[in-house]
PDB file of C-alpha atoms in Angstrom:
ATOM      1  CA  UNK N 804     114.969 208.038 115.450  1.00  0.00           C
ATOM      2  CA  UNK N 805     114.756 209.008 119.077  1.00  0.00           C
ATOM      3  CA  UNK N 806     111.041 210.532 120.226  1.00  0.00           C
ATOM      4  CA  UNK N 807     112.517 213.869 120.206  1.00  0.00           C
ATOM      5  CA  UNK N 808     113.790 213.894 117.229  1.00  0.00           C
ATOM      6  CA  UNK N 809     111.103 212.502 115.105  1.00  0.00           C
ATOM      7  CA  UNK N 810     109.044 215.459 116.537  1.00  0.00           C
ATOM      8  CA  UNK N 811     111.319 218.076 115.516  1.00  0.00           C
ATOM      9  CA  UNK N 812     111.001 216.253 112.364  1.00  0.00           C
ATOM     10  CA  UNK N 813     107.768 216.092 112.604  1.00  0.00           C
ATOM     11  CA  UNK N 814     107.012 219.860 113.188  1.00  0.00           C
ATOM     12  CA  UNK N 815     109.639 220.889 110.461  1.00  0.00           C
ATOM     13  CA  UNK N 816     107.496 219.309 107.910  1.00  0.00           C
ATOM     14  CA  UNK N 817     104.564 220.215 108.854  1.00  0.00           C
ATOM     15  CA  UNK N 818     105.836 223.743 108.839  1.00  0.00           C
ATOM     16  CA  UNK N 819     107.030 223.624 105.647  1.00  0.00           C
ATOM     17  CA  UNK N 820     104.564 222.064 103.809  1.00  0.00           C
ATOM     18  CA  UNK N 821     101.978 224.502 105.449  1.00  0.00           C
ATOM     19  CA  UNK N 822     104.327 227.413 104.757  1.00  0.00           C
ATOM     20  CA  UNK N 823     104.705 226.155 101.067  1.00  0.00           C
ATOM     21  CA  UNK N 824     100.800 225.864 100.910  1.00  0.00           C
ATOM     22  CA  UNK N 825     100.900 229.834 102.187  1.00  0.00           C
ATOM     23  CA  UNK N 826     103.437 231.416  99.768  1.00  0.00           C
ATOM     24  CA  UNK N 827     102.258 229.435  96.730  1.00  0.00           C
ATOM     25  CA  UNK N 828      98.441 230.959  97.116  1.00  0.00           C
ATOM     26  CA  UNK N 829      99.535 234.291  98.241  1.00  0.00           C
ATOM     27  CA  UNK N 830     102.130 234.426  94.620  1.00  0.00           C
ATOM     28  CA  UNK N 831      98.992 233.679  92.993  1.00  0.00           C
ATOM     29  CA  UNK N 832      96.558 235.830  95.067  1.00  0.00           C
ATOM     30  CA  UNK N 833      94.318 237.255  92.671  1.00  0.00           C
ATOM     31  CA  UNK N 834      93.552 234.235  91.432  1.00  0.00           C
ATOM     32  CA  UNK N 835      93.119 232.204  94.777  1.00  0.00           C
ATOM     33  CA  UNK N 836      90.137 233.748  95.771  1.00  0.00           C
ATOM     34  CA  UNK N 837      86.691 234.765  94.542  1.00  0.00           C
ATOM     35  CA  UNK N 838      83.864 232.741  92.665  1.00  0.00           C
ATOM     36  CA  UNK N 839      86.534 231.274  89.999  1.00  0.00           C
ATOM     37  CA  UNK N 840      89.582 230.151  91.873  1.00  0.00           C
ATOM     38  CA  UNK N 841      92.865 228.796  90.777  1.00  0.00           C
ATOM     39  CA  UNK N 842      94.542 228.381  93.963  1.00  0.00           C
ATOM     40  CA  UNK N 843      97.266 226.043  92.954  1.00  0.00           C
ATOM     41  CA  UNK N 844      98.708 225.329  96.712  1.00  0.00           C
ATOM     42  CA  UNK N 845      95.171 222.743  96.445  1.00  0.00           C
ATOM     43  CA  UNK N 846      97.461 220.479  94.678  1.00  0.00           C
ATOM     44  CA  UNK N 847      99.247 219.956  97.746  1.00  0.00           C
ATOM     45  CA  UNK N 848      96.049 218.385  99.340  1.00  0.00           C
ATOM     46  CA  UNK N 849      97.453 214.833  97.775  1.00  0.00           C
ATOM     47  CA  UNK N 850      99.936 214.747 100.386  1.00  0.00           C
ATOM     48  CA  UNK N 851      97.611 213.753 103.092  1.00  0.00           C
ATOM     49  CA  UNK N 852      97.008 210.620 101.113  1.00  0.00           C
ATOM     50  CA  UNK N 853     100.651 209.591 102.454  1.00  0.00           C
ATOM     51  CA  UNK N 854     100.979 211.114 105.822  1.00  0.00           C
ATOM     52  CA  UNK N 855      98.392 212.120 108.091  1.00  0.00           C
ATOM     53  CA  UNK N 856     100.825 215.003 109.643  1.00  0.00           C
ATOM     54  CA  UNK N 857      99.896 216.502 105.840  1.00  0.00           C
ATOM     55  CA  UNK N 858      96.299 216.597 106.888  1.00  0.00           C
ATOM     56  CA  UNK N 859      97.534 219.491 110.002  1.00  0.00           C
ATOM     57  CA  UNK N 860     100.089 220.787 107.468  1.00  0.00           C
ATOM     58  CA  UNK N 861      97.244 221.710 105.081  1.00  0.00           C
ATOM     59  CA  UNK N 862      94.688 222.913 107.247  1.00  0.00           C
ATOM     60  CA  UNK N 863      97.595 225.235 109.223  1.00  0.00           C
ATOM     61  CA  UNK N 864      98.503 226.758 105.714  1.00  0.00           C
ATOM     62  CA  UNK N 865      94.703 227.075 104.169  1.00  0.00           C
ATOM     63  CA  UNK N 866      94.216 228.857 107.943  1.00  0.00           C
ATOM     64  CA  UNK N 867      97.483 231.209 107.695  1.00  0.00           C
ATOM     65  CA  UNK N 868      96.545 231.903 103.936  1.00  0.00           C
ATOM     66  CA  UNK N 869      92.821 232.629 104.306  1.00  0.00           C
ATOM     67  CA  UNK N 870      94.331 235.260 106.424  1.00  0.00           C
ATOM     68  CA  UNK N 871      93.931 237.142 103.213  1.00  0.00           C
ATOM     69  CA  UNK N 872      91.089 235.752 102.224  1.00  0.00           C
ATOM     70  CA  UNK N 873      87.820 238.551 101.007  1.00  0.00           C
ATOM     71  CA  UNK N 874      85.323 236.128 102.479  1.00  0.00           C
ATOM     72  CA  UNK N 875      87.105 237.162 105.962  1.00  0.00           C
ATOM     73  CA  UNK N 876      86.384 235.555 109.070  1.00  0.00           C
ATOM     74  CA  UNK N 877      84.116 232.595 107.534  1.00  0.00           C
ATOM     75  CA  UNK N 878      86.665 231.857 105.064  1.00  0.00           C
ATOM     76  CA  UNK N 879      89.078 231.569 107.987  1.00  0.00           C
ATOM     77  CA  UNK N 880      87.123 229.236 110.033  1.00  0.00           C
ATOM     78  CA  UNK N 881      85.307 227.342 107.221  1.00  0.00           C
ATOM     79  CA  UNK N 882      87.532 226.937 105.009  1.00  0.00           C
ATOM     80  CA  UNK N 883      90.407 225.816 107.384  1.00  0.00           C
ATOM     81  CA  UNK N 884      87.538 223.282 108.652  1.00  0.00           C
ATOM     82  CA  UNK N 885      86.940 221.566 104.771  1.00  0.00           C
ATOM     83  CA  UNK N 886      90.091 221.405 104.304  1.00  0.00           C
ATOM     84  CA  UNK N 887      90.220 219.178 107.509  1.00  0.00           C
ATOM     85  CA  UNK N 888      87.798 217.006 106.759  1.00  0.00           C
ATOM     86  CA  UNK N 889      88.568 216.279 103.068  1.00  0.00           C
ATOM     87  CA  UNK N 890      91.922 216.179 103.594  1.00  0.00           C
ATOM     88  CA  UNK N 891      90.988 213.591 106.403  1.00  0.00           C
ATOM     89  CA  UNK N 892      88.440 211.795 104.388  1.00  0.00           C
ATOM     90  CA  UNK N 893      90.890 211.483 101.691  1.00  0.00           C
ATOM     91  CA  UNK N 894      93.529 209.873 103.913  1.00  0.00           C
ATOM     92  CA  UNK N 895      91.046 207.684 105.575  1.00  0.00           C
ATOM     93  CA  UNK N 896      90.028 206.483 102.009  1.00  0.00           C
ATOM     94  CA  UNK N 897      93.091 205.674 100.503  1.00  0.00           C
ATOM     95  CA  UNK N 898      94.914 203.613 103.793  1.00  0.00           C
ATOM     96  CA  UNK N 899      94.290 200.125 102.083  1.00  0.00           C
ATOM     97  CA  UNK N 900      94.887 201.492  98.343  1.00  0.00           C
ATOM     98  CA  UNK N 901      98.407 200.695  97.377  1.00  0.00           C
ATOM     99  CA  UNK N 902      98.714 202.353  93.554  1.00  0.00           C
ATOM    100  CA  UNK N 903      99.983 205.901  94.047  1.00  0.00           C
ATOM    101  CA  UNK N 904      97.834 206.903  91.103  1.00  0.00           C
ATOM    102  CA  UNK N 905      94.402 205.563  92.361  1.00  0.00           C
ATOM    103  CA  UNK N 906      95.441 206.875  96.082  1.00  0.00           C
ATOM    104  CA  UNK N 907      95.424 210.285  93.593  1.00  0.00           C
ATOM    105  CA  UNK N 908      92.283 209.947  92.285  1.00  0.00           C
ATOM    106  CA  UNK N 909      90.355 209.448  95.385  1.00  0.00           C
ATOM    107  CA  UNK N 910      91.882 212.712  96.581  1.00  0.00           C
ATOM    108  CA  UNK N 911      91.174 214.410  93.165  1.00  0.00           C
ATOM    109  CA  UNK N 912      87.459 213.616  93.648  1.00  0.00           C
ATOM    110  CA  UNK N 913      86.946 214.024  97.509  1.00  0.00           C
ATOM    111  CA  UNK N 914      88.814 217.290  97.161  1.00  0.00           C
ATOM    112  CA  UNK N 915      87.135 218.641  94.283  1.00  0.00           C
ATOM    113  CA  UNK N 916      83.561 217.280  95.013  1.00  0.00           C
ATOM    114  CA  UNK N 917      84.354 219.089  99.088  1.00  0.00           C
ATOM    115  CA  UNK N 918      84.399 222.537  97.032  1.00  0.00           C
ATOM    116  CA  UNK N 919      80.309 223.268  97.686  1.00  0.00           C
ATOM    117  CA  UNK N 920      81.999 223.781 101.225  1.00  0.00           C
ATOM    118  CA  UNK N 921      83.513 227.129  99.475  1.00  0.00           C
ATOM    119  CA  UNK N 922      80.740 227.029  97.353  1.00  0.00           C
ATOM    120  CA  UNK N 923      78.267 228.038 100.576  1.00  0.00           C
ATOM    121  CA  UNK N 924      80.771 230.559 101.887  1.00  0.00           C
ATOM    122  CA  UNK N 925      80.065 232.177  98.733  1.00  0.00           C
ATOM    123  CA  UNK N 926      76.328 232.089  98.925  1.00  0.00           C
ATOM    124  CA  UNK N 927      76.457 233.514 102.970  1.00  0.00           C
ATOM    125  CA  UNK N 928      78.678 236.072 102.581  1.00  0.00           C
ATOM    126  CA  UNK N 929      78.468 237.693  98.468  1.00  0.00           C
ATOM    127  CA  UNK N 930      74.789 236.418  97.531  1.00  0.00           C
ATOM    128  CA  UNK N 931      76.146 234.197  95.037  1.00  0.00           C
ATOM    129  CA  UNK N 932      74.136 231.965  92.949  1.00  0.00           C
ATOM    130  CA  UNK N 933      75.560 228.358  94.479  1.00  0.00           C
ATOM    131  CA  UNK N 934      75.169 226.134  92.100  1.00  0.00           C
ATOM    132  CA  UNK N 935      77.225 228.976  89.553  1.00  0.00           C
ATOM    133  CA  UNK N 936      79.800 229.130  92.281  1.00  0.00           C
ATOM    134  CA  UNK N 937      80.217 225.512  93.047  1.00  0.00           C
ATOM    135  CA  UNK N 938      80.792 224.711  89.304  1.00  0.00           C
ATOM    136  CA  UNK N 939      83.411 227.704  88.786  1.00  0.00           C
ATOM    137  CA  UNK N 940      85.294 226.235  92.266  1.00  0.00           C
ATOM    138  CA  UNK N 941      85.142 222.661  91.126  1.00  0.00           C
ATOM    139  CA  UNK N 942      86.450 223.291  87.914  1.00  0.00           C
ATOM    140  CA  UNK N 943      89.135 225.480  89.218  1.00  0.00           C
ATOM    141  CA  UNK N 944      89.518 222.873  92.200  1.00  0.00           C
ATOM    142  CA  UNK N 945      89.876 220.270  89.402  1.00  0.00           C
ATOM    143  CA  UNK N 946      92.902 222.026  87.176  1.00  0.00           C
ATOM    144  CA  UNK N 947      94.860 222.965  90.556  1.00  0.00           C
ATOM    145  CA  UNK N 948      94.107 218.914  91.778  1.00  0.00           C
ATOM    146  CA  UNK N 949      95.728 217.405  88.506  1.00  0.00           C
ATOM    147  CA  UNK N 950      98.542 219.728  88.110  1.00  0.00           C
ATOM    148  CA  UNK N 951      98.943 218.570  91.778  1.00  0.00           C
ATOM    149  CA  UNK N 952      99.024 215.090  91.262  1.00  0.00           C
ATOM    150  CA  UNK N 953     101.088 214.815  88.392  1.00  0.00           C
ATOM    151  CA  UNK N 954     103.908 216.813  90.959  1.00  0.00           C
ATOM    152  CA  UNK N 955     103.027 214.963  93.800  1.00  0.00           C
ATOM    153  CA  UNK N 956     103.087 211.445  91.610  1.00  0.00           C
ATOM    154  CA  UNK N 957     106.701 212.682  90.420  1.00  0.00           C
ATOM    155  CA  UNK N 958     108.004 213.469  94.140  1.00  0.00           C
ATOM    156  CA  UNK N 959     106.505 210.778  95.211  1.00  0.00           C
ATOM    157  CA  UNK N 960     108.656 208.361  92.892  1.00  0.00           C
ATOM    158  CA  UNK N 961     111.829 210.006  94.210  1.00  0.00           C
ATOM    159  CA  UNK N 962     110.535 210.474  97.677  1.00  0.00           C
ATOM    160  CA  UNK N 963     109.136 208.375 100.182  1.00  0.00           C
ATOM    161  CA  UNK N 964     106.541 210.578 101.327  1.00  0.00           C
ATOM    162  CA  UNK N 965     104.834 208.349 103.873  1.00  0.00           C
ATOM    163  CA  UNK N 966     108.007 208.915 106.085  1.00  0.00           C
TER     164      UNK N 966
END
């Protein structure tokens, strides 16, 4: 594929992945934010285990969708910033891990475990208890991460997502 192509490529799925990551927490708003979240876009997070673009995908669409977000302006800038780096930690753990399913785990883990990020966001801005708030987020961190990977394992048997 010429340079200019495989940008436009590029972009496009980066677009809509972050644009699929926007619409899927905003249809399940009232649930996506607050001390117990079930923000089911976060099973999208196993992408970046395949691509690296995934990793700006995410972190464009946890930016756009924190738009929304009670927590406001930290949850904007925070928020869009964990979901960098575990995103990124997640990719940079699984590069010599060839099993689909363990490359899931890792992300399952480093995702969910990256939730006292949220956790502390919590604390600053609604005087919440953190260790009560960072059990509620992992454990809603934890459902959204499975359902996740079982989609993501399924696509990813059909689709070569590393392209």
């Amino acid at each position: 594929m010429e340079i200019k192509q495989r940008s436009v490529y590029e972009l496009t799925l980066i677009s809509m992945v972050a644009a699929l990551y926007v619409v899927v927490t905003w249809l399940v708003a009232p649930f996506a934010y607050g001390q117990f979240q079930l923000r089911l876009s976060e099973g999208l997070n196993h992408l970046a285990v395949f691509n690296k673009r995934y990793i700006w995908a995410l972190s464009l669409g946890v930016l756009i969708a924190n738009l929304a977000s009670p927590l406001g302006v930290i949850d904007i800038a925070f928020g869009t910033l964990g979901t960098l780096v575990m995103t990124s930690i997640s990719y940079w753990l699984t590069q010599h891990v060839d099993k689909v399913w363990v490359k899931l785990v890792i992300s399952t883990v480093v995702d969910t475990v990256m939730m006292w990020t949220v956790a502390l966001e919590q604390v600053v801005v609604f005087k919440l208890p953190f260790w009560l708030s960072y059990g509620w987020l992992m454990l809603g961190e934890l459902a959204s991460l499975v359902l996740g990977a079982i989609l993501i394992g399924l696509l990813s048997k059909r689709i070569d997502l590393t392209k």
